[in-house]
PDB file of N, CA and C in Angstrom:
ATOM      1  N   GLY K 399     -27.054 -92.377 119.315  1.00 44.00           N
ATOM      2  CA  GLY K 399     -26.666 -93.687 120.136  1.00 44.00           C
ATOM      3  C   GLY K 399     -27.823 -94.742 119.866  1.00 44.00           C
ATOM      4  N   ILE K 400     -29.049 -94.666 119.862  1.00 49.00           N
ATOM      5  CA  ILE K 400     -30.165 -95.659 120.029  1.00 49.00           C
ATOM      6  C   ILE K 400     -30.058 -95.941 118.324  1.00 49.00           C
ATOM      7  N   ASN K 401     -30.057 -94.807 117.438  1.00 45.00           N
ATOM      8  CA  ASN K 401     -30.060 -95.490 115.852  1.00 45.00           C
ATOM      9  C   ASN K 401     -28.837 -96.284 115.526  1.00 45.00           C
ATOM     10  N   ALA K 402     -27.888 -95.873 116.275  1.00 44.00           N
ATOM     11  CA  ALA K 402     -26.591 -96.922 116.053  1.00 44.00           C
ATOM     12  C   ALA K 402     -26.915 -98.339 116.755  1.00 44.00           C
ATOM     13  N   GLU K 403     -27.486 -98.569 117.798  1.00 51.00           N
ATOM     14  CA  GLU K 403     -27.856 -99.869 118.405  1.00 51.00           C
ATOM     15  C   GLU K 403     -29.007-100.520 117.646  1.00 51.00           C
ATOM     16  N   TYR K 404     -29.914 -99.981 117.004  1.00 49.00           N
ATOM     17  CA  TYR K 404     -30.772-100.552 116.481  1.00 49.00           C
ATOM     18  C   TYR K 404     -31.050-100.093 114.815  1.00 49.00           C
ATOM     19  N   GLY K 405     -30.092 -99.243 114.491  1.00 47.00           N
ATOM     20  CA  GLY K 405     -30.226 -99.118 112.881  1.00 47.00           C
ATOM     21  C   GLY K 405     -29.763-100.023 111.885  1.00 47.00           C
ATOM     22  N   GLY K 406     -29.182-101.107 112.217  1.00 49.00           N
ATOM     23  CA  GLY K 406     -28.955-102.540 111.261  1.00 49.00           C
ATOM     24  C   GLY K 406     -28.202-103.232 111.699  1.00 49.00           C
ATOM     25  N   PRO K 407     -27.461-104.077 110.657  1.00 48.00           N
ATOM     26  CA  PRO K 407     -26.998-105.382 110.943  1.00 48.00           C
ATOM     27  C   PRO K 407     -25.457-105.095 111.307  1.00 48.00           C
ATOM     28  N   GLU K 408     -24.837-103.971 111.581  1.00 60.00           N
ATOM     29  CA  GLU K 408     -23.919-104.027 111.460  1.00 60.00           C
ATOM     30  C   GLU K 408     -23.631-103.930 112.953  1.00 60.00           C
ATOM     31  N   ARG K 409     -22.863-104.771 113.723  1.00 64.00           N
ATOM     32  CA  ARG K 409     -22.771-104.807 115.188  1.00 64.00           C
ATOM     33  C   ARG K 409     -21.137-104.449 115.537  1.00 64.00           C
ATOM     34  N   ALA K 410     -20.100-104.439 114.486  1.00 69.00           N
ATOM     35  CA  ALA K 410     -18.918-104.184 115.107  1.00 69.00           C
ATOM     36  C   ALA K 410     -18.510-102.719 115.634  1.00 69.00           C
ATOM     37  N   GLY K 411     -19.224-101.871 115.142  1.00 77.00           N
ATOM     38  CA  GLY K 411     -19.284-100.162 115.753  1.00 77.00           C
ATOM     39  C   GLY K 411     -20.140-100.128 117.172  1.00 77.00           C
ATOM     40  N   VAL K 412     -20.805-101.147 117.477  1.00 82.00           N
ATOM     41  CA  VAL K 412     -21.874-100.760 118.437  1.00 82.00           C
ATOM     42  C   VAL K 412     -21.063-100.447 119.795  1.00 82.00           C
ATOM     43  N   VAL K 413     -20.362-101.284 119.680  1.00 85.00           N
ATOM     44  CA  VAL K 413     -19.346-101.436 121.196  1.00 85.00           C
ATOM     45  C   VAL K 413     -18.872 -99.876 121.509  1.00 85.00           C
ATOM     46  N   ASN K 414     -18.566 -99.035 120.491  1.00 88.00           N
ATOM     47  CA  ASN K 414     -18.170 -97.765 120.600  1.00 88.00           C
ATOM     48  C   ASN K 414     -18.793 -96.733 121.542  1.00 88.00           C
ATOM     49  N   ILE K 415     -20.326 -96.953 121.299  1.00 91.00           N
ATOM     50  CA  ILE K 415     -21.364 -96.058 121.985  1.00 91.00           C
ATOM     51  C   ILE K 415     -21.342 -96.852 123.415  1.00 91.00           C
ATOM     52  N   TYR K 416     -20.725 -97.316 124.036  1.00 95.00           N
ATOM     53  CA  TYR K 416     -20.784 -97.968 125.345  1.00 95.00           C
ATOM     54  C   TYR K 416     -19.519 -97.164 125.789  1.00 95.00           C
ATOM     55  N   HIS K 417     -19.745 -96.670 127.429  1.00 96.00           N
ATOM     56  CA  HIS K 417     -18.560 -96.285 128.282  1.00 96.00           C
ATOM     57  C   HIS K 417     -17.590 -97.402 128.489  1.00 96.00           C
ATOM     58  N   PRO K 418     -16.435 -97.204 128.757  1.00 95.00           N
ATOM     59  CA  PRO K 418     -15.124 -98.131 129.143  1.00 95.00           C
ATOM     60  C   PRO K 418     -15.718 -99.073 130.157  1.00 95.00           C
ATOM     61  N   GLN K 419     -16.171 -98.343 131.134  1.00 96.00           N
ATOM     62  CA  GLN K 419     -16.784 -99.209 132.432  1.00 96.00           C
ATOM     63  C   GLN K 419     -18.526 -99.521 132.545  1.00 96.00           C
ATOM     64  N   ALA K 420     -18.854 -99.471 131.161  1.00 97.00           N
ATOM     65  CA  ALA K 420     -20.269 -99.507 131.094  1.00 97.00           C
ATOM     66  C   ALA K 420     -20.785-101.413 131.705  1.00 97.00           C
ATOM     67  N   CYS K 421     -21.824-101.302 131.915  1.00 98.00           N
ATOM     68  CA  CYS K 421     -22.203-102.912 132.536  1.00 98.00           C
ATOM     69  C   CYS K 421     -23.513-103.174 131.949  1.00 98.00           C
ATOM     70  N   MET K 422     -23.569-104.181 131.289  1.00 98.00           N
ATOM     71  CA  MET K 422     -24.757-104.915 130.623  1.00 98.00           C
ATOM     72  C   MET K 422     -25.320-106.164 131.190  1.00 98.00           C
ATOM     73  N   THR K 423     -26.680-106.291 131.275  1.00 98.00           N
ATOM     74  CA  THR K 423     -26.949-107.549 131.584  1.00 98.00           C
ATOM     75  C   THR K 423     -27.752-107.864 130.627  1.00 98.00           C
ATOM     76  N   PHE K 424     -27.775-109.201 130.209  1.00 96.00           N
ATOM     77  CA  PHE K 424     -28.169-109.327 128.485  1.00 96.00           C
ATOM     78  C   PHE K 424     -28.916-110.986 129.155  1.00 96.00           C
ATOM     79  N   GLU K 425     -29.843-110.930 128.847  1.00 94.00           N
ATOM     80  CA  GLU K 425     -30.731-112.459 129.362  1.00 94.00           C
ATOM     81  C   GLU K 425     -30.235-112.656 130.802  1.00 94.00           C
ATOM     82  N   GLY K 426     -30.188-111.873 131.547  1.00 95.00           N
ATOM     83  CA  GLY K 426     -29.620-112.438 132.886  1.00 95.00           C
ATOM     84  C   GLY K 426     -27.953-112.429 133.277  1.00 95.00           C
ATOM     85  N   GLN K 427     -27.544-112.508 132.056  1.00 97.00           N
ATOM     86  CA  GLN K 427     -25.632-112.646 132.081  1.00 97.00           C
ATOM     87  C   GLN K 427     -25.466-111.273 132.001  1.00 97.00           C
ATOM     88  N   LYS K 428     -24.511-111.221 133.188  1.00 98.00           N
ATOM     89  CA  LYS K 428     -23.772-109.820 133.559  1.00 98.00           C
ATOM     90  C   LYS K 428     -22.537-109.402 132.999  1.00 98.00           C
ATOM     91  N   PHE K 429     -22.316-108.712 132.058  1.00 98.00           N
ATOM     92  CA  PHE K 429     -20.857-108.203 131.285  1.00 98.00           C
ATOM     93  C   PHE K 429     -20.433-106.848 131.948  1.00 98.00           C
ATOM     94  N   GLU K 430     -19.347-106.600 132.266  1.00 98.00           N
ATOM     95  CA  GLU K 430     -18.793-105.481 132.783  1.00 98.00           C
ATOM     96  C   GLU K 430     -17.424-104.980 131.891  1.00 98.00           C
ATOM     97  N   GLY K 431     -17.861-103.773 131.382  1.00 96.00           N
ATOM     98  CA  GLY K 431     -16.626-103.091 130.452  1.00 96.00           C
ATOM     99  C   GLY K 431     -17.092-103.271 128.788  1.00 96.00           C
ATOM    100  N   GLN K 432     -16.420-102.023 128.195  1.00 94.00           N
ATOM    101  CA  GLN K 432     -16.742-102.248 126.800  1.00 94.00           C
ATOM    102  C   GLN K 432     -16.176-103.599 126.244  1.00 94.00           C
ATOM    103  N   GLN K 433     -15.091-104.232 126.511  1.00 93.00           N
ATOM    104  CA  GLN K 433     -14.415-104.931 125.832  1.00 93.00           C
ATOM    105  C   GLN K 433     -15.294-106.394 125.940  1.00 93.00           C
ATOM    106  N   ALA K 434     -15.860-106.727 127.400  1.00 96.00           N
ATOM    107  CA  ALA K 434     -16.581-107.857 127.724  1.00 96.00           C
ATOM    108  C   ALA K 434     -18.143-107.413 127.123  1.00 96.00           C
ATOM    109  N   ILE K 435     -18.631-106.625 126.873  1.00 94.00           N
ATOM    110  CA  ILE K 435     -20.236-106.349 126.099  1.00 94.00           C
ATOM    111  C   ILE K 435     -19.715-106.518 124.830  1.00 94.00           C
ATOM    112  N   GLY K 436     -18.747-105.839 124.076  1.00 91.00           N
ATOM    113  CA  GLY K 436     -18.387-106.250 122.633  1.00 91.00           C
ATOM    114  C   GLY K 436     -18.356-107.701 122.121  1.00 91.00           C
ATOM    115  N   THR K 437     -17.539-108.249 123.258  1.00 92.00           N
ATOM    116  CA  THR K 437     -17.482-109.991 122.979  1.00 92.00           C
ATOM    117  C   THR K 437     -18.235-110.823 122.775  1.00 92.00           C
ATOM    118  N   LYS K 438     -19.611-110.339 123.555  1.00 92.00           N
ATOM    119  CA  LYS K 438     -20.855-110.767 123.716  1.00 92.00           C
ATOM    120  C   LYS K 438     -21.530-110.626 122.643  1.00 92.00           C
ATOM    121  N   LEU K 439     -21.623-108.930 122.142  1.00 89.00           N
ATOM    122  CA  LEU K 439     -22.413-108.893 121.208  1.00 89.00           C
ATOM    123  C   LEU K 439     -22.163-109.231 119.701  1.00 89.00           C
ATOM    124  N   LEU K 440     -21.198-109.277 119.574  1.00 87.00           N
ATOM    125  CA  LEU K 440     -19.900-110.035 118.531  1.00 87.00           C
ATOM    126  C   LEU K 440     -20.424-111.560 118.573  1.00 87.00           C
ATOM    127  N   GLY K 441     -20.154-111.982 119.273  1.00 88.00           N
ATOM    128  CA  GLY K 441     -20.431-113.746 119.468  1.00 88.00           C
ATOM    129  C   GLY K 441     -21.923-113.827 119.372  1.00 88.00           C
ATOM    130  N   LEU K 442     -23.128-113.087 119.426  1.00 87.00           N
ATOM    131  CA  LEU K 442     -24.265-113.573 119.206  1.00 87.00           C
ATOM    132  C   LEU K 442     -24.470-114.527 117.805  1.00 87.00           C
ATOM    133  N   PRO K 443     -25.143-115.381 117.957  1.00 85.00           N
ATOM    134  CA  PRO K 443     -25.351-116.630 117.120  1.00 85.00           C
ATOM    135  C   PRO K 443     -25.960-116.362 115.933  1.00 85.00           C
ATOM    136  N   PHE K 444     -25.980-114.893 115.158  1.00 84.00           N
ATOM    137  CA  PHE K 444     -26.827-114.769 114.093  1.00 84.00           C
ATOM    138  C   PHE K 444     -26.085-113.956 113.277  1.00 84.00           C
ATOM    139  N   LYS K 445     -26.725-113.763 111.771  1.00 81.00           N
ATOM    140  CA  LYS K 445     -25.839-112.972 111.046  1.00 81.00           C
ATOM    141  C   LYS K 445     -26.785-111.662 110.967  1.00 81.00           C
ATOM    142  N   VAL K 446     -28.151-111.888 110.606  1.00 82.00           N
ATOM    143  CA  VAL K 446     -28.873-110.474 110.598  1.00 82.00           C
ATOM    144  C   VAL K 446     -29.788-110.093 111.824  1.00 82.00           C
ATOM    145  N   VAL K 447     -29.928-109.245 112.037  1.00 83.00           N
ATOM    146  CA  VAL K 447     -31.178-108.645 113.139  1.00 83.00           C
ATOM    147  C   VAL K 447     -31.626-107.462 112.553  1.00 83.00           C
ATOM    148  N   LYS K 448     -32.901-107.586 112.802  1.00 85.00           N
ATOM    149  CA  LYS K 448     -33.857-106.548 112.482  1.00 85.00           C
ATOM    150  C   LYS K 448     -34.847-106.148 114.055  1.00 85.00           C
ATOM    151  N   HIS K 449     -34.871-104.863 114.287  1.00 85.00           N
ATOM    152  CA  HIS K 449     -35.434-104.348 115.221  1.00 85.00           C
ATOM    153  C   HIS K 449     -36.882-103.532 114.771  1.00 85.00           C
ATOM    154  N   VAL K 450     -37.892-103.782 115.008  1.00 88.00           N
ATOM    155  CA  VAL K 450     -38.897-102.805 115.278  1.00 88.00           C
ATOM    156  C   VAL K 450     -39.467-102.541 116.636  1.00 88.00           C
ATOM    157  N   LEU K 451     -39.380-100.939 116.660  1.00 91.00           N
ATOM    158  CA  LEU K 451     -39.525-100.691 117.886  1.00 91.00           C
ATOM    159  C   LEU K 451     -40.946-100.074 118.002  1.00 91.00           C
ATOM    160  N   THR K 452     -41.716-100.665 119.113  1.00 92.00           N
ATOM    161  CA  THR K 452     -43.064-100.261 119.416  1.00 92.00           C
ATOM    162  C   THR K 452     -43.078 -98.836 120.034  1.00 92.00           C
ATOM    163  N   THR K 453     -42.310 -98.870 121.533  1.00 94.00           N
ATOM    164  CA  THR K 453     -42.233 -97.403 122.563  1.00 94.00           C
ATOM    165  C   THR K 453     -40.531 -97.324 122.634  1.00 94.00           C
ATOM    166  N   VAL K 454     -40.879 -96.110 122.912  1.00 95.00           N
ATOM    167  CA  VAL K 454     -39.201 -95.541 123.384  1.00 95.00           C
ATOM    168  C   VAL K 454     -39.749 -94.475 124.448  1.00 95.00           C
ATOM    169  N   ASP K 455     -39.605 -94.696 125.713  1.00 97.00           N
ATOM    170  CA  ASP K 455     -39.807 -93.633 126.892  1.00 97.00           C
ATOM    171  C   ASP K 455     -38.721 -93.532 127.186  1.00 97.00           C
ATOM    172  N   ILE K 456     -38.460 -92.299 127.525  1.00 97.00           N
ATOM    173  CA  ILE K 456     -37.230 -91.413 128.078  1.00 97.00           C
ATOM    174  C   ILE K 456     -37.557 -90.526 129.206  1.00 97.00           C
ATOM    175  N   GLN K 457     -36.443 -90.765 130.125  1.00 97.00           N
ATOM    176  CA  GLN K 457     -36.602 -89.281 131.429  1.00 97.00           C
ATOM    177  C   GLN K 457     -35.122 -88.739 131.683  1.00 97.00           C
ATOM    178  N   LEU K 458     -35.167 -87.743 131.952  1.00 96.00           N
ATOM    179  CA  LEU K 458     -33.829 -87.114 132.139  1.00 96.00           C
ATOM    180  C   LEU K 458     -33.590 -87.470 133.680  1.00 96.00           C
ATOM    181  N   ILE K 459     -32.478 -87.444 133.674  1.00 96.00           N
ATOM    182  CA  ILE K 459     -31.863 -87.982 135.197  1.00 96.00           C
ATOM    183  C   ILE K 459     -31.531 -86.774 135.858  1.00 96.00           C
ATOM    184  N   PRO K 460     -32.403 -86.266 136.662  1.00 94.00           N
ATOM    185  CA  PRO K 460     -32.128 -85.018 137.698  1.00 94.00           C
ATOM    186  C   PRO K 460     -30.477 -84.794 137.909  1.00 94.00           C
ATOM    187  N   GLY K 461     -29.684 -83.500 137.624  1.00 93.00           N
ATOM    188  CA  GLY K 461     -28.645 -82.999 137.995  1.00 93.00           C
ATOM    189  C   GLY K 461     -27.572 -83.794 137.128  1.00 93.00           C
ATOM    190  N   GLN K 462     -28.013 -84.025 136.075  1.00 91.00           N
ATOM    191  CA  GLN K 462     -26.668 -84.959 135.026  1.00 91.00           C
ATOM    192  C   GLN K 462     -27.377 -84.296 133.927  1.00 91.00           C
ATOM    193  N   GLU K 463     -26.139 -84.653 133.028  1.00 92.00           N
ATOM    194  CA  GLU K 463     -26.298 -84.789 131.355  1.00 92.00           C
ATOM    195  C   GLU K 463     -26.769 -85.927 131.110  1.00 92.00           C
ATOM    196  N   ALA K 464     -27.636 -86.732 131.434  1.00 96.00           N
ATOM    197  CA  ALA K 464     -28.185 -88.401 131.585  1.00 96.00           C
ATOM    198  C   ALA K 464     -29.505 -88.540 130.905  1.00 96.00           C
ATOM    199  N   TYR K 465     -29.869 -89.935 130.838  1.00 97.00           N
ATOM    200  CA  TYR K 465     -30.965 -90.105 130.417  1.00 97.00           C
ATOM    201  C   TYR K 465     -31.202 -91.711 130.727  1.00 97.00           C
ATOM    202  N   LEU K 466     -32.577 -91.911 131.124  1.00 98.00           N
ATOM    203  CA  LEU K 466     -33.223 -93.142 131.192  1.00 98.00           C
ATOM    204  C   LEU K 466     -34.030 -93.692 130.211  1.00 98.00           C
ATOM    205  N   LEU K 467     -33.519 -94.344 129.424  1.00 97.00           N
ATOM    206  CA  LEU K 467     -34.482 -95.038 128.389  1.00 97.00           C
ATOM    207  C   LEU K 467     -35.037 -96.263 128.397  1.00 97.00           C
ATOM    208  N   MET K 468     -36.314 -96.827 128.127  1.00 97.00           N
ATOM    209  CA  MET K 468     -37.085 -97.871 128.264  1.00 97.00           C
ATOM    210  C   MET K 468     -37.375 -98.064 126.963  1.00 97.00           C
ATOM    211  N   VAL K 469     -36.935 -99.313 125.840  1.00 95.00           N
ATOM    212  CA  VAL K 469     -37.503 -99.769 124.961  1.00 95.00           C
ATOM    213  C   VAL K 469     -38.186-101.159 124.556  1.00 95.00           C
ATOM    214  N   ILE K 470     -39.284-100.939 124.316  1.00 95.00           N
ATOM    215  CA  ILE K 470     -40.114-102.108 123.804  1.00 95.00           C
ATOM    216  C   ILE K 470     -40.306-102.625 122.424  1.00 95.00           C
ATOM    217  N   GLY K 471     -40.113-103.563 121.977  1.00 94.00           N
ATOM    218  CA  GLY K 471     -40.547-103.943 120.292  1.00 94.00           C
ATOM    219  C   GLY K 471     -39.931-105.352 120.138  1.00 94.00           C
ATOM    220  N   GLN K 472     -39.871-105.846 119.257  1.00 94.00           N
ATOM    221  CA  GLN K 472     -39.621-107.136 118.493  1.00 94.00           C
ATOM    222  C   GLN K 472     -38.293-107.190 117.519  1.00 94.00           C
ATOM    223  N   LEU K 473     -37.881-108.094 117.651  1.00 91.00           N
ATOM    224  CA  LEU K 473     -36.571-108.400 116.721  1.00 91.00           C
ATOM    225  C   LEU K 473     -36.516-109.553 116.272  1.00 91.00           C
ATOM    226  N   LYS K 474     -35.816-109.427 114.881  1.00 88.00           N
ATOM    227  CA  LYS K 474     -36.110-110.941 114.226  1.00 88.00           C
ATOM    228  C   LYS K 474     -34.492-111.089 113.721  1.00 88.00           C
ATOM    229  N   THR K 475     -34.114-112.542 114.091  1.00 87.00           N
ATOM    230  CA  THR K 475     -33.105-112.886 113.680  1.00 87.00           C
ATOM    231  C   THR K 475     -32.889-113.897 112.689  1.00 87.00           C
ATOM    232  N   ASP K 476     -32.164-113.598 111.414  1.00 87.00           N
ATOM    233  CA  ASP K 476     -31.897-114.775 110.447  1.00 87.00           C
ATOM    234  C   ASP K 476     -33.265-115.043 110.002  1.00 87.00           C
ATOM    235  N   ASP K 477     -33.647-116.247 109.849  1.00 88.00           N
ATOM    236  CA  ASP K 477     -35.055-116.818 109.711  1.00 88.00           C
ATOM    237  C   ASP K 477     -35.737-117.372 110.499  1.00 88.00           C
ATOM    238  N   ASP K 478     -35.687-116.521 111.891  1.00 88.00           N
ATOM    239  CA  ASP K 478     -36.496-117.167 113.267  1.00 88.00           C
ATOM    240  C   ASP K 478     -37.756-116.375 113.154  1.00 88.00           C
ATOM    241  N   PRO K 479     -38.601-116.586 113.764  1.00 89.00           N
ATOM    242  CA  PRO K 479     -39.537-115.795 114.006  1.00 89.00           C
ATOM    243  C   PRO K 479     -39.353-114.747 114.820  1.00 89.00           C
ATOM    244  N   PRO K 480     -40.193-113.630 114.878  1.00 89.00           N
ATOM    245  CA  PRO K 480     -40.230-112.217 115.484  1.00 89.00           C
ATOM    246  C   PRO K 480     -40.577-112.935 117.141  1.00 89.00           C
ATOM    247  N   HIS K 481     -39.335-112.076 117.905  1.00 92.00           N
ATOM    248  CA  HIS K 481     -39.588-112.057 119.324  1.00 92.00           C
ATOM    249  C   HIS K 481     -39.562-110.791 120.042  1.00 92.00           C
ATOM    250  N   GLY K 482     -40.233-110.570 121.174  1.00 95.00           N
ATOM    251  CA  GLY K 482     -40.604-109.368 121.704  1.00 95.00           C
ATOM    252  C   GLY K 482     -39.666-109.222 122.675  1.00 95.00           C
ATOM    253  N   PHE K 483     -38.953-107.862 123.026  1.00 95.00           N
ATOM    254  CA  PHE K 483     -37.893-107.564 123.540  1.00 95.00           C
ATOM    255  C   PHE K 483     -37.796-106.377 124.191  1.00 95.00           C
ATOM    256  N   SER K 484     -37.582-106.533 125.723  1.00 96.00           N
ATOM    257  CA  SER K 484     -37.226-104.961 126.636  1.00 96.00           C
ATOM    258  C   SER K 484     -35.873-104.561 126.743  1.00 96.00           C
ATOM    259  N   GLN K 485     -35.494-103.606 126.922  1.00 96.00           N
ATOM    260  CA  GLN K 485     -34.382-102.976 126.846  1.00 96.00           C
ATOM    261  C   GLN K 485     -34.094-101.646 127.577  1.00 96.00           C
ATOM    262  N   VAL K 486     -33.590-101.653 129.080  1.00 98.00           N
ATOM    263  CA  VAL K 486     -33.456-100.342 129.510  1.00 98.00           C
ATOM    264  C   VAL K 486     -31.973 -99.970 129.401  1.00 98.00           C
ATOM    265  N   PHE K 487     -31.868 -98.666 129.281  1.00 95.00           N
ATOM    266  CA  PHE K 487     -30.507 -98.092 129.127  1.00 95.00           C
ATOM    267  C   PHE K 487     -30.324 -96.747 130.034  1.00 95.00           C
ATOM    268  N   THR K 488     -29.248 -96.710 130.456  1.00 97.00           N
ATOM    269  CA  THR K 488     -28.819 -95.085 131.180  1.00 97.00           C
ATOM    270  C   THR K 488     -27.489 -94.704 130.104  1.00 97.00           C
ATOM    271  N   ILE K 489     -28.081 -93.455 129.756  1.00 96.00           N
ATOM    272  CA  ILE K 489     -27.113 -92.829 128.754  1.00 96.00           C
ATOM    273  C   ILE K 489     -26.491 -91.494 129.270  1.00 96.00           C
ATOM    274  N   PHE K 490     -24.870 -91.407 129.456  1.00 96.00           N
ATOM    275  CA  PHE K 490     -24.494 -90.203 130.091  1.00 96.00           C
ATOM    276  C   PHE K 490     -23.494 -89.519 129.240  1.00 96.00           C
ATOM    277  N   LYS K 491     -23.465 -87.974 129.274  1.00 95.00           N
ATOM    278  CA  LYS K 491     -22.698 -87.440 128.588  1.00 95.00           C
ATOM    279  C   LYS K 491     -21.592 -87.114 129.079  1.00 95.00           C
ATOM    280  N   ILE K 492     -20.448 -87.814 128.480  1.00 92.00           N
ATOM    281  CA  ILE K 492     -19.052 -87.756 129.151  1.00 92.00           C
ATOM    282  C   ILE K 492     -18.051 -87.157 128.309  1.00 92.00           C
ATOM    283  N   ASN K 493     -17.227 -86.540 128.733  1.00 91.00           N
ATOM    284  CA  ASN K 493     -16.243 -85.649 127.855  1.00 91.00           C
ATOM    285  C   ASN K 493     -17.033 -85.457 126.469  1.00 91.00           C
ATOM    286  N   GLY K 494     -18.089 -84.473 126.470  1.00 92.00           N
ATOM    287  CA  GLY K 494     -18.793 -84.758 125.450  1.00 92.00           C
ATOM    288  C   GLY K 494     -19.333 -85.276 124.555  1.00 92.00           C
ATOM    289  N   GLN K 495     -19.278 -86.987 124.828  1.00 92.00           N
ATOM    290  CA  GLN K 495     -20.082 -87.690 123.782  1.00 92.00           C
ATOM    291  C   GLN K 495     -20.955 -88.628 124.606  1.00 92.00           C
ATOM    292  N   HIS K 496     -22.082 -88.960 124.061  1.00 94.00           N
ATOM    293  CA  HIS K 496     -23.214 -90.049 124.630  1.00 94.00           C
ATOM    294  C   HIS K 496     -23.021 -90.949 124.889  1.00 94.00           C
ATOM    295  N   VAL K 497     -22.553 -91.738 125.578  1.00 95.00           N
ATOM    296  CA  VAL K 497     -22.496 -93.051 125.950  1.00 95.00           C
ATOM    297  C   VAL K 497     -23.359 -93.679 126.984  1.00 95.00           C
ATOM    298  N   ILE K 498     -23.638 -95.008 126.400  1.00 96.00           N
ATOM    299  CA  ILE K 498     -24.478 -95.897 127.428  1.00 96.00           C
ATOM    300  C   ILE K 498     -23.733 -96.585 128.701  1.00 96.00           C
ATOM    301  N   VAL K 499     -24.085 -96.213 129.833  1.00 97.00           N
ATOM    302  CA  VAL K 499     -23.359 -96.564 130.885  1.00 97.00           C
ATOM    303  C   VAL K 499     -24.140 -98.106 131.595  1.00 97.00           C
ATOM    304  N   ASN K 500     -25.466 -98.208 131.238  1.00 98.00           N
ATOM    305  CA  ASN K 500     -25.946 -99.361 131.926  1.00 98.00           C
ATOM    306  C   ASN K 500     -26.966 -99.966 130.612  1.00 98.00           C
ATOM    307  N   ASP K 501     -27.128-101.314 130.852  1.00 97.00           N
ATOM    308  CA  ASP K 501     -28.002-101.943 129.535  1.00 97.00           C
ATOM    309  C   ASP K 501     -28.355-103.002 129.943  1.00 97.00           C
ATOM    310  N   VAL K 502     -29.621-102.972 130.199  1.00 98.00           N
ATOM    311  CA  VAL K 502     -30.486-104.437 130.535  1.00 98.00           C
ATOM    312  C   VAL K 502     -31.221-104.741 129.240  1.00 98.00           C
ATOM    313  N   PHE K 503     -31.176-105.770 129.158  1.00 96.00           N
ATOM    314  CA  PHE K 503     -32.068-106.757 127.862  1.00 96.00           C
ATOM    315  C   PHE K 503     -32.423-107.960 128.211  1.00 96.00           C
ATOM    316  N   ARG K 504     -33.963-108.052 127.728  1.00 95.00           N
ATOM    317  CA  ARG K 504     -34.552-109.471 127.824  1.00 95.00           C
ATOM    318  C   ARG K 504     -35.408-109.806 126.906  1.00 95.00           C
ATOM    319  N   LEU K 505     -35.409-110.861 126.485  1.00 93.00           N
ATOM    320  CA  LEU K 505     -36.311-111.339 125.342  1.00 93.00           C
ATOM    321  C   LEU K 505     -37.943-111.322 126.239  1.00 93.00           C
ATOM    322  N   ALA K 506     -38.870-110.896 125.326  1.00 91.00           N
ATOM    323  CA  ALA K 506     -40.102-111.315 126.206  1.00 91.00           C
ATOM    324  C   ALA K 506     -40.498-112.596 126.100  1.00 91.00           C
ATOM    325  N   LEU K 507     -39.775-113.782 126.484  1.00 80.00           N
ATOM    326  CA  LEU K 507     -40.515-115.214 126.559  1.00 80.00           C
ATOM    327  C   LEU K 507     -40.864-115.583 127.800  1.00 80.00           C
ATOM    328  N   HIS K 508     -42.192-116.280 127.696  1.00 70.00           N
ATOM    329  CA  HIS K 508     -42.960-117.017 128.896  1.00 70.00           C
ATOM    330  C   HIS K 508     -42.614-118.848 129.255  1.00 70.00           C
ATOM    331  N   ASN K 509     -41.489-118.508 130.063  1.00 68.00           N
ATOM    332  CA  ASN K 509     -41.140-119.926 130.357  1.00 68.00           C
ATOM    333  C   ASN K 509     -42.117-120.535 131.481  1.00 68.00           C
ATOM    334  N   GLY K 510     -43.291-120.461 131.758  1.00 60.00           N
ATOM    335  CA  GLY K 510     -44.397-121.176 132.574  1.00 60.00           C
ATOM    336  C   GLY K 510     -44.911-121.831 131.772  1.00 60.00           C
TER     337      GLY K 510
END
């Protein structure tokens, strides 16, 4: 799952790792459902993105076949300078497949 999200520039297939009723908050904007998330991800205004992961922390969600993940790293889009980011996921095993149910993404920008 995570390799699919961070593994390369191909965004079209990423939507398939989200649950149909998944919820994503991207820079404070909320998107509900696989289709809305896919529309947002495919509409991002860059051609190439490269992620460099610094840390990935994983916790098992008790009583579920599910995980909470926190990812910190840097991303570089097209010719822009690298930016820090953080992303938190919940991943559940549903019908034999691991899918993202929740996703919160923020660039590490200081606006003060």
